[in-house]
Coordinates of C-alpha atoms in Angstrom, one line a residue:
Chain R
M79 CA 13.3 40.4 -23.5
I80 CA 9.9 39.6 -22.2
T81 CA 7.4 41.2 -24.4
R82 CA 3.7 41.3 -23.9
R83 CA 3.2 38.6 -26.5
T84 CA 5.4 36.1 -24.8
K85 CA 3.6 36.9 -21.5
A86 CA 0.3 36.1 -23.1
E87 CA 1.6 32.9 -24.7
E88 CA 3.0 31.9 -21.3
R89 CA -0.3 32.3 -19.7
R90 CA -2.1 30.4 -22.4
A91 CA 0.4 27.5 -22.2
Y92 CA 0.1 27.4 -18.4
L93 CA -3.7 27.2 -18.6
L94 CA -3.6 24.5 -21.2
L95 CA -1.1 22.4 -19.3
V96 CA -2.7 22.7 -15.9
L97 CA -6.3 22.6 -16.8
P98 CA -6.9 18.9 -17.6
A99 CA -5.3 17.7 -14.4
V100 CA -7.0 20.4 -12.3
L101 CA -10.4 19.8 -13.7
L102 CA -10.2 16.1 -13.2
Y103 CA -8.8 16.4 -9.7
F104 CA -11.5 18.8 -8.7
A105 CA -14.2 16.7 -10.2
V106 CA -13.1 13.4 -8.7
V107 CA -11.4 14.4 -5.4
A108 CA -11.9 18.0 -4.3
F109 CA -15.6 18.3 -5.0
P110 CA -16.5 14.9 -3.6
M111 CA -14.7 15.8 -0.4
I112 CA -16.9 18.9 0.1
F113 CA -19.9 16.9 -1.1
S114 CA -19.2 14.3 1.5
L115 CA -19.0 16.9 4.3
W116 CA -22.3 18.2 3.2
I117 CA -24.0 14.8 3.1
S118 CA -22.8 14.1 6.6
V119 CA -24.8 17.0 8.0
S120 CA -27.9 16.4 5.9
D121 CA -30.8 14.0 6.1
Y122 CA -30.3 12.7 2.5
S123 CA -31.7 9.2 2.1
G124 CA -31.1 8.2 -1.5
G125 CA -32.8 9.3 -4.6
Q126 CA -32.4 12.6 -6.4
I127 CA -30.5 15.2 -4.5
F128 CA -32.0 18.3 -6.1
G129 CA -35.6 18.6 -7.2
G130 CA -36.5 15.2 -5.7
S131 CA -39.9 14.5 -4.2
T132 CA -38.5 14.9 -0.6
P133 CA -36.2 17.8 -0.3
V134 CA -32.9 17.2 1.5
R135 CA -32.6 19.2 4.7
F136 CA -29.8 20.3 7.0
A137 CA -29.7 17.9 10.0
G138 CA -27.0 19.5 12.1
F139 CA -24.6 17.1 13.8
S140 CA -27.3 14.5 14.5
N141 CA -25.6 11.9 12.3
Y142 CA -22.4 12.3 14.2
V143 CA -24.2 11.9 17.5
R144 CA -25.9 8.7 16.3
M145 CA -22.6 7.4 15.1
W146 CA -21.1 8.2 18.5
N147 CA -23.8 6.3 20.3
D148 CA -23.5 3.2 18.1
R149 CA -21.5 0.4 19.8
Y150 CA -20.2 -0.9 16.5
F151 CA -18.6 2.4 15.9
W152 CA -16.6 1.9 19.1
I153 CA -15.7 -1.7 18.3
S154 CA -14.4 -0.6 14.9
L155 CA -12.5 2.3 16.4
K156 CA -10.9 0.1 19.0
N157 CA -9.8 -2.3 16.2
N158 CA -8.4 0.5 14.2
V159 CA -6.3 1.6 17.3
Y160 CA -5.0 -2.0 17.5
I161 CA -4.0 -1.8 13.9
V162 CA -2.3 1.5 14.4
L163 CA -0.4 0.1 17.3
I164 CA 0.7 -3.1 15.5
S165 CA 2.0 -1.0 12.6
V166 CA 3.8 1.6 14.6
F167 CA 5.3 -0.8 17.2
G168 CA 5.3 -4.0 15.2
Q169 CA 5.8 -3.4 11.5
I170 CA 8.2 -0.4 11.8
P171 CA 10.6 -1.9 14.3
L172 CA 10.6 -5.3 12.6
G173 CA 11.1 -3.6 9.2
F174 CA 14.0 -1.7 10.6
I175 CA 15.6 -4.7 12.2
L176 CA 15.4 -6.7 9.0
A177 CA 16.8 -3.8 6.9
Y178 CA 19.6 -3.2 9.4
A179 CA 20.6 -6.8 9.4
L180 CA 20.8 -6.8 5.6
H181 CA 22.5 -3.4 5.4
R182 CA 25.3 -4.2 7.8
N183 CA 26.2 -7.1 5.4
M184 CA 26.0 -9.6 8.2
F185 CA 24.8 -12.3 5.8
R186 CA 25.2 -13.5 2.4
A187 CA 22.4 -13.6 -0.2
K188 CA 21.4 -10.0 0.3
G189 CA 19.4 -9.8 -2.9
F190 CA 17.6 -13.0 -2.1
F191 CA 16.5 -11.8 1.3
Q192 CA 15.5 -8.4 -0.1
T193 CA 13.3 -10.0 -2.8
V194 CA 11.7 -12.5 -0.5
I195 CA 10.9 -10.1 2.4
Y196 CA 9.2 -7.6 0.1
L197 CA 7.3 -10.3 -1.8
P198 CA 4.1 -10.4 0.2
C199 CA 3.6 -6.7 -0.4
V200 CA 2.9 -7.1 -4.1
I201 CA 0.1 -9.5 -3.7
S202 CA -3.5 -8.1 -3.8
S203 CA -4.8 -7.7 -0.2
V204 CA -8.0 -9.5 -1.2
I205 CA -5.9 -12.6 -2.2
V206 CA -3.9 -12.3 1.0
G207 CA -7.1 -12.2 3.0
I208 CA -8.7 -15.2 1.4
L209 CA -5.4 -17.2 1.7
W210 CA -5.0 -16.5 5.4
Q211 CA -8.6 -17.1 6.1
T212 CA -8.0 -20.6 4.9
I213 CA -4.7 -20.9 6.7
F214 CA -6.3 -20.0 10.1
S215 CA -9.5 -21.8 9.5
P216 CA -10.2 -25.1 11.5
Y217 CA -9.4 -26.9 8.2
G218 CA -6.1 -25.1 7.6
P219 CA -2.5 -25.8 8.4
V220 CA -2.4 -23.8 11.6
T221 CA -4.7 -26.3 13.2
E222 CA -2.5 -29.1 12.0
I223 CA 0.7 -27.5 13.3
M224 CA -0.9 -26.6 16.7
Q225 CA -2.3 -30.1 17.1
F226 CA 1.2 -31.5 16.6
F227 CA 2.3 -29.6 19.7
R228 CA -0.9 -29.8 21.7
P229 CA -3.0 -32.7 20.7
G230 CA -6.7 -32.0 20.9
W231 CA -6.3 -28.3 20.4
Q232 CA -9.5 -26.8 19.1
N233 CA -9.1 -24.0 16.5
T234 CA -11.7 -21.3 17.3
M235 CA -9.4 -18.4 16.6
L236 CA -11.5 -16.9 13.8
S237 CA -14.9 -17.9 15.2
N238 CA -14.4 -16.7 18.7
P239 CA -15.3 -12.9 18.9
R240 CA -12.7 -12.4 21.6
T241 CA -9.7 -13.8 19.7
A242 CA -10.7 -13.1 16.1
M243 CA -8.6 -9.9 15.9
I244 CA -5.4 -11.7 16.7
P245 CA -5.0 -13.6 13.4
V246 CA -5.9 -10.4 11.6
L247 CA -3.2 -8.4 13.3
L248 CA -0.7 -11.2 12.6
V249 CA -1.5 -11.1 9.0
M250 CA -1.0 -7.4 8.9
L251 CA 2.4 -7.8 10.4
W252 CA 3.2 -10.4 7.8
Y253 CA 1.8 -8.3 4.9
Y254 CA 3.0 -4.8 5.5
T255 CA 6.4 -5.1 7.2
G256 CA 8.1 -5.4 3.8
T257 CA 7.1 -1.9 2.9
Y258 CA 8.9 -0.4 5.9
F259 CA 11.8 -2.8 5.4
I260 CA 12.3 -1.4 1.9
I261 CA 12.0 2.2 3.1
F262 CA 14.6 1.7 5.8
L263 CA 16.9 -0.2 3.5
A264 CA 16.9 2.6 1.0
N265 CA 17.5 5.2 3.6
L266 CA 20.2 3.2 5.4
Q267 CA 22.1 3.1 2.2
K268 CA 22.1 7.0 2.2
I269 CA 24.0 7.2 5.5
D270 CA 27.7 7.8 4.9
K271 CA 29.6 4.6 5.4
E272 CA 32.7 6.4 6.7
V273 CA 30.7 7.7 9.7
I274 CA 29.9 4.2 10.8
E275 CA 33.5 3.0 10.1
A276 CA 34.8 5.9 12.2
A277 CA 32.6 5.0 15.1
K278 CA 33.8 1.4 14.9
I279 CA 37.4 2.4 14.9
D280 CA 36.7 4.6 18.0
G281 CA 35.7 1.4 19.7
A282 CA 31.9 1.7 19.5
T283 CA 30.0 -1.6 19.7
E284 CA 27.3 -2.6 17.3
W285 CA 24.6 -1.4 19.7
Q286 CA 26.3 1.9 20.4
T287 CA 26.7 2.6 16.7
L288 CA 23.1 1.8 16.2
R289 CA 21.9 3.9 19.1
H290 CA 24.1 7.0 18.6
V291 CA 24.9 7.1 14.9
I292 CA 22.3 5.3 12.9
L293 CA 19.0 5.9 14.7
P294 CA 19.5 9.6 15.0
A295 CA 20.3 9.8 11.3
L296 CA 17.1 8.0 10.5
S297 CA 14.7 9.9 12.8
G298 CA 13.1 11.8 10.0
V299 CA 12.5 8.5 8.1
I300 CA 11.0 6.9 11.2
V301 CA 8.5 9.8 11.6
T302 CA 7.5 9.6 8.0
S303 CA 7.0 5.9 8.3
A304 CA 4.9 6.4 11.4
I305 CA 2.7 8.9 9.5
L306 CA 2.4 6.4 6.6
A307 CA 1.5 3.7 9.1
I308 CA -1.1 5.7 10.8
S309 CA -2.9 6.9 7.7
G310 CA -2.5 3.5 6.2
S311 CA -3.9 1.7 9.2
L312 CA -7.0 3.9 9.4
K313 CA -7.7 3.2 5.7
S314 CA -7.4 -0.6 6.0
F315 CA -10.4 -2.3 4.5
D316 CA -9.7 -4.9 1.7
L317 CA -7.7 -7.3 3.8
I318 CA -10.3 -7.5 6.6
F319 CA -13.2 -7.5 4.1
A320 CA -11.7 -10.6 2.4
M321 CA -10.5 -12.3 5.5
T322 CA -13.3 -12.0 8.1
G323 CA -15.9 -9.6 6.5
G324 CA -15.8 -8.0 9.9
N325 CA -17.2 -11.0 11.6
P326 CA -17.8 -12.9 13.9
A327 CA -20.6 -10.6 15.2
R328 CA -18.9 -7.6 13.6
R329 CA -16.1 -7.9 16.2
T330 CA -13.3 -7.5 13.6
S331 CA -14.9 -4.5 12.0
V332 CA -12.8 -1.4 11.3
L333 CA -14.0 2.1 10.6
A334 CA -13.7 1.7 6.9
L335 CA -15.8 -1.5 7.0
Y336 CA -18.3 0.1 9.4
M337 CA -18.6 3.0 6.9
Y338 CA -19.0 0.6 4.0
D339 CA -21.7 -1.5 5.9
T340 CA -23.6 1.7 6.7
A341 CA -23.6 3.0 3.2
F342 CA -23.8 -0.1 1.0
R343 CA -25.2 -3.0 3.0
G344 CA -28.9 -3.2 4.0
A345 CA -30.7 0.1 4.0
P346 CA -28.2 2.7 2.9
N347 CA -27.5 5.4 5.4
Y348 CA -25.4 7.8 3.5
P349 CA -25.3 10.6 6.0
R350 CA -24.0 8.5 8.8
A351 CA -21.5 6.8 6.5
N352 CA -20.1 10.2 5.6
A353 CA -20.0 11.2 9.2
V354 CA -17.8 8.1 9.8
S355 CA -15.5 9.0 6.9
T356 CA -15.2 12.6 8.0
F357 CA -14.3 11.3 11.5
M358 CA -11.7 9.0 9.9
M359 CA -10.0 12.0 8.2
A360 CA -10.1 14.1 11.3
F361 CA -8.7 11.3 13.5
S362 CA -6.0 10.6 11.0
F363 CA -4.9 14.3 10.9
L364 CA -5.0 14.4 14.7
L365 CA -2.7 11.4 15.0
I366 CA -0.4 12.8 12.4
I367 CA -0.2 16.1 14.3
I368 CA 0.6 14.2 17.5
T369 CA 3.3 12.3 15.8
K370 CA 4.8 15.6 14.5
L371 CA 4.7 17.0 18.0
V372 CA 6.3 14.0 19.5
E373 CA 9.1 14.4 16.9
K374 CA 9.6 18.0 17.9
R375 CA 9.7 17.2 21.5
F376 CA 12.0 14.1 21.6
G377 CA 13.6 13.8 18.1
G378 CA 15.0 16.5 16.0
K379 CA 18.6 15.3 16.3
E380 CA 19.0 15.2 12.5
E381 CA 20.7 18.2 10.8
Chain P
M21 CA 40.5 13.4 9.8
K22 CA 40.5 10.8 7.2
T23 CA 39.8 7.2 8.2
I24 CA 41.3 4.3 6.5
P25 CA 38.7 1.6 6.0
L26 CA 39.7 -1.6 7.8
T27 CA 39.6 -4.5 5.5
I28 CA 41.0 -7.7 6.8
E29 CA 41.4 -10.3 4.0
D30 CA 40.0 -13.6 5.1
P31 CA 41.5 -16.4 3.1
F32 CA 38.6 -18.7 3.8
R33 CA 35.9 -16.2 3.0
K34 CA 35.7 -16.8 -0.7
K35 CA 35.4 -20.5 -0.3
T36 CA 32.8 -20.7 2.5
Y37 CA 29.2 -20.3 1.5
R38 CA 27.6 -21.0 4.8
W39 CA 24.5 -19.0 5.6
G40 CA 25.1 -16.3 8.2
R41 CA 28.8 -16.0 7.7
P42 CA 29.7 -12.5 8.8
L43 CA 31.3 -10.1 6.3
H44 CA 31.9 -7.5 9.0
E45 CA 34.4 -9.0 11.4
E46 CA 33.6 -6.5 14.0
T47 CA 30.0 -7.5 14.5
G48 CA 29.6 -9.5 17.7
L49 CA 28.4 -13.0 17.8
V50 CA 25.3 -12.2 19.9
S51 CA 24.0 -9.5 17.6
R52 CA 24.7 -11.6 14.6
L53 CA 22.7 -14.4 16.0
F54 CA 19.9 -12.1 17.0
F55 CA 19.7 -10.4 13.6
G56 CA 20.2 -13.6 11.7
L57 CA 17.5 -15.5 13.4
I58 CA 14.9 -12.7 12.8
L59 CA 16.0 -12.3 9.2
F60 CA 15.9 -16.0 8.5
L61 CA 12.6 -16.6 10.3
F62 CA 10.8 -13.7 8.6
A63 CA 12.1 -14.7 5.1
V64 CA 10.8 -18.2 5.6
L65 CA 7.5 -17.0 6.9
S66 CA 7.2 -14.6 4.0
I67 CA 7.2 -17.3 1.4
A68 CA 5.9 -20.3 3.3
P69 CA 2.2 -19.5 2.8
L70 CA 2.8 -18.9 -0.9
V71 CA 4.7 -22.2 -1.3
W72 CA 2.0 -23.9 0.7
V73 CA -0.9 -22.6 -1.4
T74 CA 0.9 -23.4 -4.6
L75 CA 1.6 -27.0 -3.5
S76 CA -2.0 -27.4 -2.2
S77 CA -3.4 -26.2 -5.5
F78 CA -2.2 -29.4 -7.1
K79 CA -4.2 -31.6 -4.7
T80 CA -7.8 -32.6 -5.1
T81 CA -10.1 -31.3 -2.3
Q82 CA -10.3 -34.9 -0.9
E83 CA -6.5 -35.2 -0.8
F84 CA -6.2 -31.8 0.8
Q85 CA -8.5 -32.8 3.7
M86 CA -6.3 -35.8 4.4
N87 CA -3.0 -34.1 3.8
R88 CA -2.9 -30.4 4.5
L89 CA 0.8 -29.8 4.8
G90 CA 2.8 -32.2 2.7
L91 CA 3.5 -32.5 -1.0
P92 CA 0.7 -33.8 -3.2
D93 CA 0.8 -37.6 -3.5
L94 CA -0.6 -37.2 -7.0
W95 CA -0.1 -34.0 -8.9
F96 CA -3.6 -33.0 -9.9
F97 CA -3.6 -30.3 -12.6
Q98 CA -7.3 -30.2 -13.3
N99 CA -7.9 -27.5 -10.6
Y100 CA -6.4 -24.9 -12.9
P101 CA -8.6 -25.1 -16.0
Q102 CA -11.6 -25.4 -13.7
A103 CA -10.7 -22.4 -11.6
W104 CA -9.9 -20.5 -14.7
Q105 CA -13.4 -21.2 -16.1
I106 CA -15.4 -20.8 -12.9
G107 CA -13.6 -17.6 -12.0
N108 CA -13.7 -16.1 -15.4
M109 CA -10.0 -15.5 -14.8
G110 CA -9.2 -14.6 -18.4
T111 CA -11.7 -11.7 -18.4
L112 CA -10.6 -10.5 -15.0
I113 CA -6.9 -10.4 -16.0
V114 CA -7.6 -8.6 -19.2
N115 CA -9.8 -6.0 -17.4
S116 CA -7.2 -5.5 -14.7
I117 CA -4.5 -4.9 -17.4
F118 CA -6.8 -2.5 -19.2
Y119 CA -7.6 -0.4 -16.1
T120 CA -4.0 -0.4 -14.9
T121 CA -2.4 0.6 -18.2
V122 CA -4.9 3.2 -19.3
S123 CA -5.1 4.9 -16.0
T124 CA -1.4 4.8 -15.5
M125 CA -0.7 6.4 -18.9
A126 CA -3.4 9.1 -18.2
V127 CA -1.9 9.8 -14.8
I128 CA 1.6 10.2 -16.3
L129 CA 0.5 12.5 -19.1
L130 CA -1.7 14.8 -16.9
S131 CA 0.7 14.9 -14.0
M132 CA 3.7 15.7 -16.3
A133 CA 1.8 18.5 -18.1
A134 CA 0.6 20.1 -14.9
A135 CA 3.9 19.6 -13.1
F136 CA 5.8 21.3 -15.9
A137 CA 3.6 24.3 -15.7
F138 CA 3.8 24.4 -11.9
A139 CA 7.6 24.1 -11.9
K140 CA 8.7 26.2 -14.8
I141 CA 6.0 28.8 -15.7
K142 CA 5.5 31.5 -13.2
S143 CA 2.0 32.1 -12.1
K144 CA 0.1 33.4 -9.1
A145 CA -2.3 30.4 -9.3
T146 CA 0.5 27.9 -8.6
P147 CA 0.6 27.9 -4.8
V148 CA -3.2 27.4 -4.5
L149 CA -3.5 24.8 -7.2
Y150 CA -0.3 22.9 -6.4
G151 CA -1.1 23.1 -2.7
S152 CA -4.5 21.5 -3.3
F153 CA -2.9 18.5 -5.1
V154 CA -0.4 18.0 -2.2
I155 CA -3.2 18.0 0.4
G156 CA -4.9 15.3 -1.7
I157 CA -2.0 12.9 -0.9
L158 CA -3.3 12.5 2.6
L159 CA -6.8 11.8 1.4
T160 CA -8.6 8.7 2.6
I161 CA -10.5 7.1 -0.2
Q162 CA -13.5 6.4 2.1
S163 CA -14.2 10.1 2.4
I164 CA -15.1 10.4 -1.3
M165 CA -16.6 6.9 -1.9
V166 CA -20.2 7.7 -1.3
P167 CA -20.1 11.0 -3.4
L168 CA -18.3 9.2 -6.2
F169 CA -20.9 6.5 -6.2
L170 CA -23.8 9.0 -6.2
M171 CA -22.1 11.1 -8.9
A172 CA -21.4 8.1 -11.1
N173 CA -25.0 7.0 -10.7
A174 CA -26.3 10.5 -11.6
V175 CA -24.3 10.6 -14.9
N176 CA -24.9 7.0 -15.8
L177 CA -21.3 5.9 -15.4
L178 CA -21.9 3.1 -13.0
D179 CA -21.0 -0.2 -14.5
T180 CA -18.9 1.3 -17.3
R181 CA -15.2 1.2 -18.0
L182 CA -15.1 5.0 -18.2
G183 CA -16.7 5.2 -14.8
V184 CA -13.7 3.2 -13.4
L185 CA -11.0 5.0 -15.4
I186 CA -12.0 8.5 -14.4
P187 CA -11.8 8.2 -10.6
Y188 CA -8.7 6.0 -10.9
T189 CA -6.9 8.6 -13.0
G190 CA -8.1 11.4 -10.7
L191 CA -6.9 9.6 -7.6
G192 CA -3.5 9.0 -9.0
L193 CA -2.9 12.7 -9.7
P194 CA -2.0 14.0 -6.2
I195 CA 1.1 11.9 -5.8
G196 CA 1.8 12.1 -9.5
V197 CA 1.7 15.9 -9.7
Y198 CA 3.7 16.1 -6.5
L199 CA 6.5 13.7 -7.6
C200 CA 6.8 15.2 -11.1
T201 CA 6.8 18.9 -9.9
E202 CA 9.5 18.3 -7.4
Y203 CA 11.5 16.4 -10.1
I204 CA 11.1 19.0 -12.8
K205 CA 12.1 21.8 -10.4
G206 CA 15.5 20.2 -10.4
I207 CA 15.9 20.6 -14.2
H208 CA 17.9 23.8 -14.9
D209 CA 16.0 26.8 -16.1
S210 CA 18.7 27.5 -18.6
I211 CA 17.9 24.4 -20.6
I212 CA 14.3 25.5 -21.0
E213 CA 15.2 29.1 -21.6
S214 CA 17.6 28.3 -24.3
A215 CA 14.9 26.2 -26.0
R216 CA 12.5 29.1 -25.7
I217 CA 15.0 31.4 -27.3
D218 CA 15.4 28.9 -30.1
G219 CA 11.7 29.4 -30.7
A220 CA 10.3 26.2 -29.2
G221 CA 6.8 26.4 -27.7
Y222 CA 6.0 25.0 -24.2
F223 CA 4.4 21.8 -25.5
R224 CA 7.4 21.1 -27.7
I225 CA 9.7 21.6 -24.8
L226 CA 7.6 19.3 -22.6
A227 CA 7.6 16.6 -25.2
K228 CA 11.1 16.8 -26.5
I229 CA 13.1 18.0 -23.4
V230 CA 11.2 17.5 -20.1
F231 CA 9.8 14.0 -20.8
P232 CA 13.1 12.4 -21.8
M233 CA 14.8 14.0 -18.8
A234 CA 12.1 12.9 -16.4
K235 CA 12.3 9.2 -17.1
P236 CA 13.4 8.2 -13.6
V237 CA 10.4 9.9 -11.9
I238 CA 8.0 8.6 -14.6
S239 CA 9.1 5.1 -14.0
T240 CA 8.7 5.6 -10.2
L241 CA 5.2 7.0 -10.7
A242 CA 4.3 4.3 -13.2
I243 CA 5.3 1.6 -10.7
L244 CA 3.4 3.2 -7.8
N245 CA 0.3 3.6 -9.9
V246 CA 0.4 0.1 -11.3
L247 CA 0.7 -1.4 -7.8
T248 CA -2.1 0.8 -6.4
V249 CA -4.6 0.4 -9.3
W250 CA -4.0 -3.3 -9.8
N251 CA -4.7 -4.0 -6.1
E252 CA -7.5 -1.5 -5.7
F253 CA -10.7 -3.1 -4.4
M254 CA -12.9 -0.8 -2.3
L255 CA -13.9 1.6 -5.0
I256 CA -14.3 -0.7 -8.0
N257 CA -16.3 -3.0 -5.8
I258 CA -19.1 -0.4 -5.6
L259 CA -18.7 1.1 -9.1
V260 CA -18.9 -2.2 -11.0
S261 CA -21.2 -5.1 -10.6
R262 CA -21.3 -6.6 -14.1
E263 CA -19.2 -9.7 -14.4
A264 CA -17.6 -8.6 -17.6
L265 CA -16.2 -5.4 -16.1
K266 CA -14.8 -6.7 -12.9
S267 CA -11.1 -6.5 -12.0
L268 CA -9.1 -9.3 -10.6
P269 CA -9.4 -8.4 -6.9
V270 CA -13.2 -8.0 -7.2
G271 CA -13.7 -11.1 -9.2
I272 CA -11.6 -13.3 -7.0
M273 CA -13.8 -12.6 -4.0
K274 CA -16.1 -15.2 -5.4
F275 CA -13.6 -17.8 -4.2
S276 CA -13.8 -16.5 -0.6
S277 CA -17.5 -17.3 0.0
T278 CA -19.2 -19.5 -2.6
L279 CA -16.3 -21.9 -3.2
S280 CA -14.6 -21.8 0.2
S281 CA -15.1 -25.5 0.7
D282 CA -13.8 -26.5 -2.7
Y283 CA -10.2 -26.0 -1.7
G284 CA -8.4 -27.3 -4.7
K285 CA -10.1 -24.7 -7.0
Q286 CA -9.8 -21.9 -4.5
F287 CA -6.1 -22.4 -4.2
A288 CA -5.6 -22.6 -8.0
A289 CA -7.6 -19.4 -8.4
L290 CA -5.4 -17.7 -5.7
V291 CA -2.3 -18.8 -7.5
I292 CA -3.6 -17.5 -10.8
G293 CA -4.6 -14.3 -9.2
M294 CA -1.3 -13.5 -7.6
L295 CA 0.9 -14.7 -10.5
P296 CA 0.7 -11.6 -12.8
L297 CA 1.9 -9.2 -10.1
L298 CA 4.5 -11.6 -8.8
L299 CA 6.0 -11.9 -12.3
F300 CA 5.9 -8.1 -12.7
Y301 CA 7.7 -7.9 -9.4
L302 CA 10.4 -10.5 -10.2
A303 CA 11.0 -8.8 -13.6
F304 CA 11.3 -5.2 -12.2
R305 CA 12.1 -5.9 -8.5
N306 CA 14.9 -3.3 -8.2
K307 CA 12.9 -0.6 -10.0
I308 CA 9.9 -1.5 -7.8
T309 CA 11.7 -1.3 -4.5
E310 CA 13.3 2.0 -5.6
G311 CA 10.0 3.4 -6.6
V312 CA 8.2 2.3 -3.5
S313 CA 10.8 3.9 -1.1
A314 CA 11.0 7.1 -3.2
G315 CA 7.2 7.4 -3.3
A316 CA 6.7 6.7 0.3
I317 CA 9.2 9.1 1.7
K318 CA 8.0 11.9 -0.4
G319 CA 4.4 11.1 0.1

């Protein structure tokens, strides 16, 4: 059946179909990735890269060393770790509890709750940031509410470097929990209802069913959510950029913001900025690998 | 063993509409209280800030300073036309719609074409090429931001619409190619083979058979891409500085700094800014939640 002509036609069709996407992808994603690695080990300081007046030289790992010795790098990294923690141990459990409550049909108005809980997630993070900045500001409603309970309370939450991260983390909990809620809700619906009914008939309590039937069935989804949360947390930028700009005194900075400041604010330092972004990628992969290992060690009850 | 579902008919159930009434009789009171409280609290907290900002947008700045929590005494609508004008909201919304629709259509077309080839035409190149797309899903945008900026600068694409559309389309491809390939793999080979025997070329098959069959994955992909592109901020913030080309998230930053003490207008701008996507969500909420969970699990 397959003649040489159809083979040739097949190859031509494959090429034509694949080429536009591949070319664009390599130009916009794959090449810049490699380019970024190269900048991070160079002494490039703006201007023409090839044939400029000052040639670009290999600088070894000096940019990484300078990044490592910068205290703002460590402040940013610490904040990123807080964000990872609030997503893995805050957003995911809360999202699960909300999804479980709805799924077990404990309450009426399921559609209403579902719509409302996911609602914050569709608003631009920049708008969310500006909105909450005002809410937490000394002129905002949080002050008013707190002063109702504790008269004379001074709102320094966002201006005090020691506490400024707390409102940010609370907003992240508010903003991103809906995503995990939706993921868990969709996957809870895939669990066979009869299994749960059978457990109930055998006399299992709500908690026992949850612990021994539902959670094991969802372990794969939990790991995927954790990976999503980790890579998402390391990327976070817009919300903080709009809400605090990394201030006060750069105490709410995160790696992405540190990288942005290094590259685009003041005198541009592209090599160090790319050292930071390379570190972010590596750190993200490392955490994902750890998550996978933890899954192998403790999970794996599914299938 | 077959289990018979236990359904106890409750004669009062249809008449009572109290919140928190249990439908599953076997759920204990304590767990119901626990779950109910969290659910109710979180739902209230989810919309309270949005209700608050909407109400406050109808107050003058003076009134807001006296009355930060309550209903407006006097409904003041002037904030809206003023915010619209100061913020250039019309331009921002049109730009956002433009970037979103064009890049989404491009992502769908390119992803479907490549995915069809990856899934249904045998080639030794597939593992390498397809694999490189899948790796791209884990990419952090920060790691290509500086190169993209330098490249756009080198080819004079900074501050142009094309300079925004090209990276937006490219960045949508990894998840797009992945979702479409996995979906098209599920279409039976026999359907495509019989079309081939009838003399149809690959492009015809793609247009007439695969596209119509792939509608579910296309709508998932479209939704994911619309949400991402509409809300994207970091990249477009460095690629575009001309007022006329800004998207909604970039343009609305103006209300964070320069106008932060003019609360009435700031709130009106925020409401205008979130309205398009909220309407999109309310219109397609089931599709959107489906799409988000499908995209997340596979990605």
